[in-house]
mmCIF file of N, CA and C in Angstrom:
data_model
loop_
_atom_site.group_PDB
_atom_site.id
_atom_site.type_symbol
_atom_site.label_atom_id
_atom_site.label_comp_id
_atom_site.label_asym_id
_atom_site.label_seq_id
_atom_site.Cartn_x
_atom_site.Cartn_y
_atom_site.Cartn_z
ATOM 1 N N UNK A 1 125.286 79.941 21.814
ATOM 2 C CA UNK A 1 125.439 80.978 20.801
ATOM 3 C C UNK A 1 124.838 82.284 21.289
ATOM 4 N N UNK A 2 125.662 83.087 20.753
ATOM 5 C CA UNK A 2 125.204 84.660 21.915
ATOM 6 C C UNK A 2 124.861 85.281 19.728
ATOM 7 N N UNK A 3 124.019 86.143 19.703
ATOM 8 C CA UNK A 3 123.964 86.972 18.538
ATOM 9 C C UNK A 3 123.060 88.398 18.704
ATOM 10 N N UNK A 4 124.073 89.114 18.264
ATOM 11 C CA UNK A 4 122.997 90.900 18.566
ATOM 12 C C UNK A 4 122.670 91.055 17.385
ATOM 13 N N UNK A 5 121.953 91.983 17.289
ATOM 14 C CA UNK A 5 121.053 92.135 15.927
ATOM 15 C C UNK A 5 120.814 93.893 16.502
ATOM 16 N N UNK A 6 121.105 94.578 15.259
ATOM 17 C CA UNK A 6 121.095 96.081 15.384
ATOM 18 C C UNK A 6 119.913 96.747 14.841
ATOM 19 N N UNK A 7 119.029 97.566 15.041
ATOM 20 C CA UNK A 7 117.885 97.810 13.756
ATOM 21 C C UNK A 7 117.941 99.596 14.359
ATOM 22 N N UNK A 8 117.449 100.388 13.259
ATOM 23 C CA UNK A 8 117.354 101.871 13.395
ATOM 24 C C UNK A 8 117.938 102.596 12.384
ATOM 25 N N UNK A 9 119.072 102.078 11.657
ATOM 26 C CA UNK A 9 119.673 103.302 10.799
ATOM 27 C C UNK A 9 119.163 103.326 9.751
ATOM 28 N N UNK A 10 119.659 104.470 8.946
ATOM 29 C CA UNK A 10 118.735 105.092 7.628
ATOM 30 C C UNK A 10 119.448 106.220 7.089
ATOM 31 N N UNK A 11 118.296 106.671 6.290
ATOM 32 C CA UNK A 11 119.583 108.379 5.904
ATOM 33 C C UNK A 11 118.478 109.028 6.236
ATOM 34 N N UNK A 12 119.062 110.565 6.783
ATOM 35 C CA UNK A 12 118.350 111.464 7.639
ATOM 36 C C UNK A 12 119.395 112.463 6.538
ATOM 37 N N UNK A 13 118.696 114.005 6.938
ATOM 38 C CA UNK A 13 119.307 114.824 6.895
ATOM 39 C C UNK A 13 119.928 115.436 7.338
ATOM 40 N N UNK A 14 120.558 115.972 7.647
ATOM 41 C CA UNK A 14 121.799 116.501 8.505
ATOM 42 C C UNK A 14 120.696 117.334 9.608
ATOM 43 N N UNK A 15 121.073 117.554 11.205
ATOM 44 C CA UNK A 15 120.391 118.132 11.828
ATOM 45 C C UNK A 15 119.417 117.210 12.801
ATOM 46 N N UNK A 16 119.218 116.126 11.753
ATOM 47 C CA UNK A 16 118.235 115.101 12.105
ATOM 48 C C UNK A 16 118.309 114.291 13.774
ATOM 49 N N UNK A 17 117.336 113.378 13.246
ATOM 50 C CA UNK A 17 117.929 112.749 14.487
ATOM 51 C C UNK A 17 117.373 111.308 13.958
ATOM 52 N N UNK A 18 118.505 109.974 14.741
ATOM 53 C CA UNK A 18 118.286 108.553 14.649
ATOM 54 C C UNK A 18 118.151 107.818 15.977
ATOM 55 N N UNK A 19 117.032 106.809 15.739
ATOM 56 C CA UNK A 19 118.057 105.830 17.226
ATOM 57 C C UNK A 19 118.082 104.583 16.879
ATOM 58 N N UNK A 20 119.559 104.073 17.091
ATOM 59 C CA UNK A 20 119.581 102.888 17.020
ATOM 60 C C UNK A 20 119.335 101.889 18.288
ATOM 61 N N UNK A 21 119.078 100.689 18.087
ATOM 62 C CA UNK A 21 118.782 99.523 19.039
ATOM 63 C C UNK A 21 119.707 97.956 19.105
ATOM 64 N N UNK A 22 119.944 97.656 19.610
ATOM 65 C CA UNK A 22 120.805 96.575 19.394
ATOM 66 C C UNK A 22 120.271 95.596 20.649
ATOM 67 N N UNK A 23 119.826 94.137 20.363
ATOM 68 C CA UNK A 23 119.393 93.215 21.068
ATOM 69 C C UNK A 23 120.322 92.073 21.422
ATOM 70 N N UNK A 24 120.681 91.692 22.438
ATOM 71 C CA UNK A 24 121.598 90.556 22.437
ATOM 72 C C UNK A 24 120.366 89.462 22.797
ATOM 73 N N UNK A 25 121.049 88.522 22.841
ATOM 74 C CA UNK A 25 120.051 87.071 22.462
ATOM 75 C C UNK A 25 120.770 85.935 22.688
ATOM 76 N N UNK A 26 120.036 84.859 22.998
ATOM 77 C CA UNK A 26 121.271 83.418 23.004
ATOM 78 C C UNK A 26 121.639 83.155 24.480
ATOM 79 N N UNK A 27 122.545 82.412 24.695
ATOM 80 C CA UNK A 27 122.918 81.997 26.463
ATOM 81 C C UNK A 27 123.941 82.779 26.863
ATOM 82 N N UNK A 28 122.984 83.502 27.397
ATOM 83 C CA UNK A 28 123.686 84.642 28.523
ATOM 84 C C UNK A 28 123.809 84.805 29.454
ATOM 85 N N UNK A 29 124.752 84.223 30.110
ATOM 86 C CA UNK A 29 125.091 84.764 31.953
ATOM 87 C C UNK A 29 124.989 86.330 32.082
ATOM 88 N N UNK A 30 125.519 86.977 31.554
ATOM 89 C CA UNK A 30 125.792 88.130 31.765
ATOM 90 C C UNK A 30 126.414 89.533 30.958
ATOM 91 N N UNK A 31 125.726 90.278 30.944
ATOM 92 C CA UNK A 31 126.358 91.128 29.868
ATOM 93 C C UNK A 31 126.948 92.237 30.997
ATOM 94 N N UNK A 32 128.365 92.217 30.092
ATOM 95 C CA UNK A 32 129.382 93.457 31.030
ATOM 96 C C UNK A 32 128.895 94.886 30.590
ATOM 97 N N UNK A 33 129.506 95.109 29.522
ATOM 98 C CA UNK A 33 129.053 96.250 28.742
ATOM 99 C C UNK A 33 128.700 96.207 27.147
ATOM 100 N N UNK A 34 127.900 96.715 26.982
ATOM 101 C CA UNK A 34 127.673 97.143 25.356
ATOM 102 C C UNK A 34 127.966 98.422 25.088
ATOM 103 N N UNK A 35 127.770 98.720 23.725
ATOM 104 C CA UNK A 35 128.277 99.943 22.881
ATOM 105 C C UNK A 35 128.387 99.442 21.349
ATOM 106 N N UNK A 36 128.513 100.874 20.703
ATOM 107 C CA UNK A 36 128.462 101.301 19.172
ATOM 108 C C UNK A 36 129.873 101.715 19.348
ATOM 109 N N UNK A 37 130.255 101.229 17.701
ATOM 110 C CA UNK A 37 131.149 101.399 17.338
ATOM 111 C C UNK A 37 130.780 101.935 15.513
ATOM 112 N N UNK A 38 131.895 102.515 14.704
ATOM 113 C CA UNK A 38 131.247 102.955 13.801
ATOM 114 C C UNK A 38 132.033 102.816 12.909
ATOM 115 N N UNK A 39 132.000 102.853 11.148
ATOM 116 C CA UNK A 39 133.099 103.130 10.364
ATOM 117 C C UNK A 39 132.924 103.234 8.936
ATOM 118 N N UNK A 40 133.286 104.391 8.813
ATOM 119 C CA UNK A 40 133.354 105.293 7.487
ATOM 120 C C UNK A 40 133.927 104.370 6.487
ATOM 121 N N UNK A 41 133.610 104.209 5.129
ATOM 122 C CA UNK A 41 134.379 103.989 4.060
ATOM 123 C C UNK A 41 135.747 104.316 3.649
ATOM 124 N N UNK A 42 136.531 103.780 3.961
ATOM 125 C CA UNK A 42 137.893 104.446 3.794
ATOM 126 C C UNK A 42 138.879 104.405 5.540
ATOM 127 N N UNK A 43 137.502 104.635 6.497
ATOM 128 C CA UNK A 43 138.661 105.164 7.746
ATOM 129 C C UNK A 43 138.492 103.443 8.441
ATOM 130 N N UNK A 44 139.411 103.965 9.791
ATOM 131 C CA UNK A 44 139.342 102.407 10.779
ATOM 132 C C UNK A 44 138.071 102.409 11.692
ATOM 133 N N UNK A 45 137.805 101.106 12.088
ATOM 134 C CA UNK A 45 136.321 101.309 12.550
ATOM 135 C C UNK A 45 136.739 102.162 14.083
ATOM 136 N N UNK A 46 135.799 102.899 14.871
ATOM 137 C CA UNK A 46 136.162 104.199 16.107
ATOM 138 C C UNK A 46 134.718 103.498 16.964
ATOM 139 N N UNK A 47 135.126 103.661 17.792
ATOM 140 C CA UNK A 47 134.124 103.962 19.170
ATOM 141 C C UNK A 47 133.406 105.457 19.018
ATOM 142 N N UNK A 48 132.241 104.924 19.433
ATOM 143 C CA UNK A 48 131.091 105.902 19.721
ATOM 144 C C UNK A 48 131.014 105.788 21.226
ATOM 145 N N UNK A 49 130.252 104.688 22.010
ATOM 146 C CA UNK A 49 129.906 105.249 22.780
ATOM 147 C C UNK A 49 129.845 104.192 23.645
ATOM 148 N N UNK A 50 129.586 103.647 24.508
ATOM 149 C CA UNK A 50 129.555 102.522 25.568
ATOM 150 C C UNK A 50 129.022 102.495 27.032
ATOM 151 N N UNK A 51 128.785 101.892 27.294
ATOM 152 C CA UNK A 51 127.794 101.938 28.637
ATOM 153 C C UNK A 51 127.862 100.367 29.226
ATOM 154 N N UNK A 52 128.340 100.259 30.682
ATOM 155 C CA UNK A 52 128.331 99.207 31.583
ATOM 156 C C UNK A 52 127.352 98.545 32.022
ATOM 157 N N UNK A 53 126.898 97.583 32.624
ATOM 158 C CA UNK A 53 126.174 96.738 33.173
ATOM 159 C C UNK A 53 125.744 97.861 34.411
ATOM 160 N N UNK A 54 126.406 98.514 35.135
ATOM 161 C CA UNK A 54 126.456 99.696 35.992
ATOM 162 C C UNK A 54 126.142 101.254 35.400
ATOM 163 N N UNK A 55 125.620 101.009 34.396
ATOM 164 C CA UNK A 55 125.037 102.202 33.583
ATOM 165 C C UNK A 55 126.536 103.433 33.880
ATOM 166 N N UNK A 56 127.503 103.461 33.623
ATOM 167 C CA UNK A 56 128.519 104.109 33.580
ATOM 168 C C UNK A 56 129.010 103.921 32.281
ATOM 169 N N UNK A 57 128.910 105.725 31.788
ATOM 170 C CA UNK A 57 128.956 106.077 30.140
ATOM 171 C C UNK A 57 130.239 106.100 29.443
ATOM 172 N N UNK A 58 130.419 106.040 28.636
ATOM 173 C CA UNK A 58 131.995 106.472 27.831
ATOM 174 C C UNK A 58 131.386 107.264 26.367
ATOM 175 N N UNK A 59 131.937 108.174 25.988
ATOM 176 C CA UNK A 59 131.875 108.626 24.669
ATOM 177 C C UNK A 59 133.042 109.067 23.897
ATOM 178 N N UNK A 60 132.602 109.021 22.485
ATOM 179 C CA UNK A 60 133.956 109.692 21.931
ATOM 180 C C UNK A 60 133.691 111.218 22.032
ATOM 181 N N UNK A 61 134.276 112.058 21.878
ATOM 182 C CA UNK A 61 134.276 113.210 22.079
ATOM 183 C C UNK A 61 133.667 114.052 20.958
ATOM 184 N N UNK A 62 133.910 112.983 19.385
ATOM 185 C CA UNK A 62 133.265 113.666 18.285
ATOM 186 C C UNK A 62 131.607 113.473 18.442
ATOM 187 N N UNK A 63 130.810 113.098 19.430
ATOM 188 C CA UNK A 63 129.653 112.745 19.836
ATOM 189 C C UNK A 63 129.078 113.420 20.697
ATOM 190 N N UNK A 64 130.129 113.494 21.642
ATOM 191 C CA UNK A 64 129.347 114.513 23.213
ATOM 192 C C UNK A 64 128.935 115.550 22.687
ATOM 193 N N UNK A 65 127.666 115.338 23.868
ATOM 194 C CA UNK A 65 126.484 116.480 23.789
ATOM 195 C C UNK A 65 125.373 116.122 22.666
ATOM 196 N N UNK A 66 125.599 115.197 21.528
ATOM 197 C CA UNK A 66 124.687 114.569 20.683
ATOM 198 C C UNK A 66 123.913 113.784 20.814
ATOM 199 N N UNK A 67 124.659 112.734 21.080
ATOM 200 C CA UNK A 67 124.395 111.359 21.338
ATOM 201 C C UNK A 67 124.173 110.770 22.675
ATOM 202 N N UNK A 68 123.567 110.063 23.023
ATOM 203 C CA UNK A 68 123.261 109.621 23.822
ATOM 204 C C UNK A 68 122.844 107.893 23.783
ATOM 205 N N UNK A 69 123.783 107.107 24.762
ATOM 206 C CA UNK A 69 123.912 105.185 25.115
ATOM 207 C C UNK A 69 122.734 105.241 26.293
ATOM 208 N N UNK A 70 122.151 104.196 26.237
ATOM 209 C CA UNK A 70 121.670 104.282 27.232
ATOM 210 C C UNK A 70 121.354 102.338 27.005
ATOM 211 N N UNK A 71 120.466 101.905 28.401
ATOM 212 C CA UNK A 71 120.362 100.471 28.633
ATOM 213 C C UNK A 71 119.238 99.560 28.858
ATOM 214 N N UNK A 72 118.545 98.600 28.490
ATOM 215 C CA UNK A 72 117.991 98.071 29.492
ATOM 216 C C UNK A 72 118.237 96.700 29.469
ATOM 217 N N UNK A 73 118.259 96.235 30.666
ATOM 218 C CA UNK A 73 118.749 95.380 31.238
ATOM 219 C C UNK A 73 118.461 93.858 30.974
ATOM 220 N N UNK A 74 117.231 94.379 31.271
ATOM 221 C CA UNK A 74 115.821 93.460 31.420
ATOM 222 C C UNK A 74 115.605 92.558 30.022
ATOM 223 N N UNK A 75 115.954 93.575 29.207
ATOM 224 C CA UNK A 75 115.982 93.306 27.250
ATOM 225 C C UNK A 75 116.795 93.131 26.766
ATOM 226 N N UNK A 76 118.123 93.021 27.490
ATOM 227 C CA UNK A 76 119.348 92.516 26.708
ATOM 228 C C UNK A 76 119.855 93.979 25.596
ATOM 229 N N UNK A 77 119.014 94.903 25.722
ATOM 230 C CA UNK A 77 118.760 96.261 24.594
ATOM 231 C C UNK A 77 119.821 97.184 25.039
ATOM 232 N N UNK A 78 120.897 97.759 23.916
ATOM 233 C CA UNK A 78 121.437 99.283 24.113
ATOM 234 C C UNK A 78 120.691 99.979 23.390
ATOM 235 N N UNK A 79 120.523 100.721 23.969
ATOM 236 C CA UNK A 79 119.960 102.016 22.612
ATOM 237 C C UNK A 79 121.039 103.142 22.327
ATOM 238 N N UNK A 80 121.015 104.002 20.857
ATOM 239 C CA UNK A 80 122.004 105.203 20.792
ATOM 240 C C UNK A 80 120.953 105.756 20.096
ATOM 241 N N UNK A 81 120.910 107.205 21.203
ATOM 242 C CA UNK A 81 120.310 108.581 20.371
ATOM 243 C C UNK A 81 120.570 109.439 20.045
ATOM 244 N N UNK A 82 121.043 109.780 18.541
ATOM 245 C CA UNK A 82 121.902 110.313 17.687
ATOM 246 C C UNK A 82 120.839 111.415 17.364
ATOM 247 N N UNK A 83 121.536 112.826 17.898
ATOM 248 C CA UNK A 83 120.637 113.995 17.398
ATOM 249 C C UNK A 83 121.673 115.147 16.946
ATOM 250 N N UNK A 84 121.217 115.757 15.969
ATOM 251 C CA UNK A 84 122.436 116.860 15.527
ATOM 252 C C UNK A 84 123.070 116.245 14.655
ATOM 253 N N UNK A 85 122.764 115.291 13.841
ATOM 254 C CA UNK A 85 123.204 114.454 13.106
ATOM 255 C C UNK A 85 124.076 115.426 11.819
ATOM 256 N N UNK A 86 125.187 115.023 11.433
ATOM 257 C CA UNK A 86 126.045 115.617 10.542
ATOM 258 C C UNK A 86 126.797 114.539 9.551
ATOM 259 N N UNK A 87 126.841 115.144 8.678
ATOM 260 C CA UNK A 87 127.156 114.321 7.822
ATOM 261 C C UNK A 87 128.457 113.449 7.892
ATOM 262 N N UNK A 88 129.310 113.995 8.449
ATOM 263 C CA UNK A 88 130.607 113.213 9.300
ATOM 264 C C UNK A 88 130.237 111.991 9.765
ATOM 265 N N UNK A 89 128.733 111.911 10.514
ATOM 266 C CA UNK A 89 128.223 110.779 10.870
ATOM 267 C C UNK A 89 127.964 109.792 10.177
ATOM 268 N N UNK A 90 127.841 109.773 9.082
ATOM 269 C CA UNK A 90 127.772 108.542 7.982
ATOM 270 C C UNK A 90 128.897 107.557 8.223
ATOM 271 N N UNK A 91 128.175 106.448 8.258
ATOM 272 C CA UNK A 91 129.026 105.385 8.675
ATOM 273 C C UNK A 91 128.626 104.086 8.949
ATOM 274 N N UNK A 92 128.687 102.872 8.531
ATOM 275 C CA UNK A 92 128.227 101.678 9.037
ATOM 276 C C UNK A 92 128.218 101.670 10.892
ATOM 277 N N UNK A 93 127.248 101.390 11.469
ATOM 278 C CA UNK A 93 127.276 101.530 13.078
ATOM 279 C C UNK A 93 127.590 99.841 13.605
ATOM 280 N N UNK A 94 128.222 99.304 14.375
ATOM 281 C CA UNK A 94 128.408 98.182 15.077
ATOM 282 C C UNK A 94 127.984 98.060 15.945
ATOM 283 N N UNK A 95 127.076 97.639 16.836
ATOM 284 C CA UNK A 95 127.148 97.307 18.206
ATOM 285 C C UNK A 95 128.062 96.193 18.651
ATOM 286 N N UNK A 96 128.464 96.306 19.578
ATOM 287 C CA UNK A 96 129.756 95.852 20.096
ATOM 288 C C UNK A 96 129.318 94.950 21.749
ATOM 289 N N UNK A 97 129.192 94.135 22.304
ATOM 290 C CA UNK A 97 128.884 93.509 23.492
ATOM 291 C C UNK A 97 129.864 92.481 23.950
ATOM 292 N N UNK A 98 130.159 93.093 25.476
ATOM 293 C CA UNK A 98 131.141 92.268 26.176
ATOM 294 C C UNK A 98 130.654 91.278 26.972
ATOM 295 N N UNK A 99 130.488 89.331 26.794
ATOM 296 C CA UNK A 99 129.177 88.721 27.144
ATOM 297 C C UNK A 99 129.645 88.006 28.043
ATOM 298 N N UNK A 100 129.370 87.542 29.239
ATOM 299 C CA UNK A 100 129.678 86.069 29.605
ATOM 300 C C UNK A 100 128.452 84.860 29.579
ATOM 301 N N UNK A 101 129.184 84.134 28.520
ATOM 302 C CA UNK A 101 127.655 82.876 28.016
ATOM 303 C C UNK A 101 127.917 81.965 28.957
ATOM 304 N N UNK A 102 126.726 81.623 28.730
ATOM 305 C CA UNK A 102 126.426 80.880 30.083
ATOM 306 C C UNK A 102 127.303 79.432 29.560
ATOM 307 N N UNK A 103 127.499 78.944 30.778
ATOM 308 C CA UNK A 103 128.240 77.857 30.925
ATOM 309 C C UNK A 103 129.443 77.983 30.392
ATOM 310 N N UNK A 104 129.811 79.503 30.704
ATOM 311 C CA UNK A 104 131.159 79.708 30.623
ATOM 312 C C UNK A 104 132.223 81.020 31.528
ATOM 313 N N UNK A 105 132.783 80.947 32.043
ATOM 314 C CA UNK A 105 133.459 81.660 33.308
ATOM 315 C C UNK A 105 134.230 82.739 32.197
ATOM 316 N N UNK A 106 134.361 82.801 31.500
ATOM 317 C CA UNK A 106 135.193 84.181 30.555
ATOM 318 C C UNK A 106 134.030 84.650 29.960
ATOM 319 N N UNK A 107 134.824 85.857 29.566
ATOM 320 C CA UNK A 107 134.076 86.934 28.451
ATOM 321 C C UNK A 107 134.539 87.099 27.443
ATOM 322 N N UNK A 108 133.446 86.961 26.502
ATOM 323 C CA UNK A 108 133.823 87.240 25.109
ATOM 324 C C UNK A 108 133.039 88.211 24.574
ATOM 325 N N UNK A 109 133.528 89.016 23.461
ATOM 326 C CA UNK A 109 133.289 90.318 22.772
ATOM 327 C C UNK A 109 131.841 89.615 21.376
ATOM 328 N N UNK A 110 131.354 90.459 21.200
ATOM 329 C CA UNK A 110 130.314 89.901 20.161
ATOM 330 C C UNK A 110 130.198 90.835 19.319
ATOM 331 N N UNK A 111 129.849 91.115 18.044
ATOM 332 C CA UNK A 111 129.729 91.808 17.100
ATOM 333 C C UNK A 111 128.413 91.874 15.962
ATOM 334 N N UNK A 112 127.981 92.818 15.954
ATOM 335 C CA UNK A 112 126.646 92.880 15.370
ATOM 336 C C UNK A 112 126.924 92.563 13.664
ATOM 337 N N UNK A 113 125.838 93.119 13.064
ATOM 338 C CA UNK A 113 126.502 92.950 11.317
ATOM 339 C C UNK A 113 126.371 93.934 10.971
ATOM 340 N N UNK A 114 125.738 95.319 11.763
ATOM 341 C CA UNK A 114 126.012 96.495 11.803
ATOM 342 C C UNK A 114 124.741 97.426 10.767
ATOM 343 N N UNK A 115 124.760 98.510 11.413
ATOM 344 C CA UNK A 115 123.441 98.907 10.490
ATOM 345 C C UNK A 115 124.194 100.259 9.756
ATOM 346 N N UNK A 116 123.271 100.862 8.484
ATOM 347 C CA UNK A 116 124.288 101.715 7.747
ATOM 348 C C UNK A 116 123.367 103.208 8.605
ATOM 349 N N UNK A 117 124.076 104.191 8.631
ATOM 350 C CA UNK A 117 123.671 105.454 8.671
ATOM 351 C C UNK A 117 124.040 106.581 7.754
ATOM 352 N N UNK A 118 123.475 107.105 6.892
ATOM 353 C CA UNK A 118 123.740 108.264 5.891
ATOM 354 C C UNK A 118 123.300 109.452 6.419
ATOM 355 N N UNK A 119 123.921 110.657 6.225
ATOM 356 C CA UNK A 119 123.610 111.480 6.852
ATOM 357 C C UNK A 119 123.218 112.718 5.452
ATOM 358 N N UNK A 120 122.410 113.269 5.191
ATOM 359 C CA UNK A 120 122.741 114.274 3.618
ATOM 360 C C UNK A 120 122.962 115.611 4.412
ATOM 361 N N UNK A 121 123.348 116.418 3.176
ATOM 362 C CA UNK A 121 123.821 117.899 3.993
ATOM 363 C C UNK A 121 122.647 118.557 2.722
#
């Protein structure tokens, strides 16, 4: 059993800044990549941001220059540091992890239970 667990969000005020954390856990050969994913009430859930086993970044574009994925390895840990925070940003956050469990030759995707972020203006 592989399980991430997300902790950090809250409501901030617009301007603000958050960071979230996300831990993977359980039998793990190997983690490919992690990342946040996010989703508004009403919209489809969107990519934020993602980062490889090779620390090679991806963002959405409504993020760059804000936010910031980053890794450690060692901890199974992504972190996202959400600064400039706007209210657009409100949104349940996902962490998202691409795993290979041990005693098993494929990869499978894992899904957090997601933490909320409010943003006020």
């Amino acid at each position: 059993q592989v399980q991430l667990v997300e902790s950090g969000g809250g409501l901030v005020q617009a301007g603000g800044s958050l960071r979230l954390s996300c831990v993977a856990s359980g039998r793990i050969r190997k983690i490919n990549r992690m990342g946040w994913y996010r989703q508004a009430p009403g919209k489809q859930r969107e990519l934020v941001a993602t980062i490889t086993s090779r620390d090679s970044t991806n963002y959405a574009d409504s993020v760059k220059g804000r936010f910031t994925i980053s890794g450690d390895n060692a901890k199974n840990t992504v972190y996202l540091q959400m600064n400039s925070l706007k209210p657009e940003d409100t949104a349940s956050y996902y962490c998202n992890a691409d795993i290979t469990p041990t005693d098993y030759s494929v990869n499978w995707l894992y899904w957090g239970q997601g933490t909320q972020v409010t943003v006020s203006t």
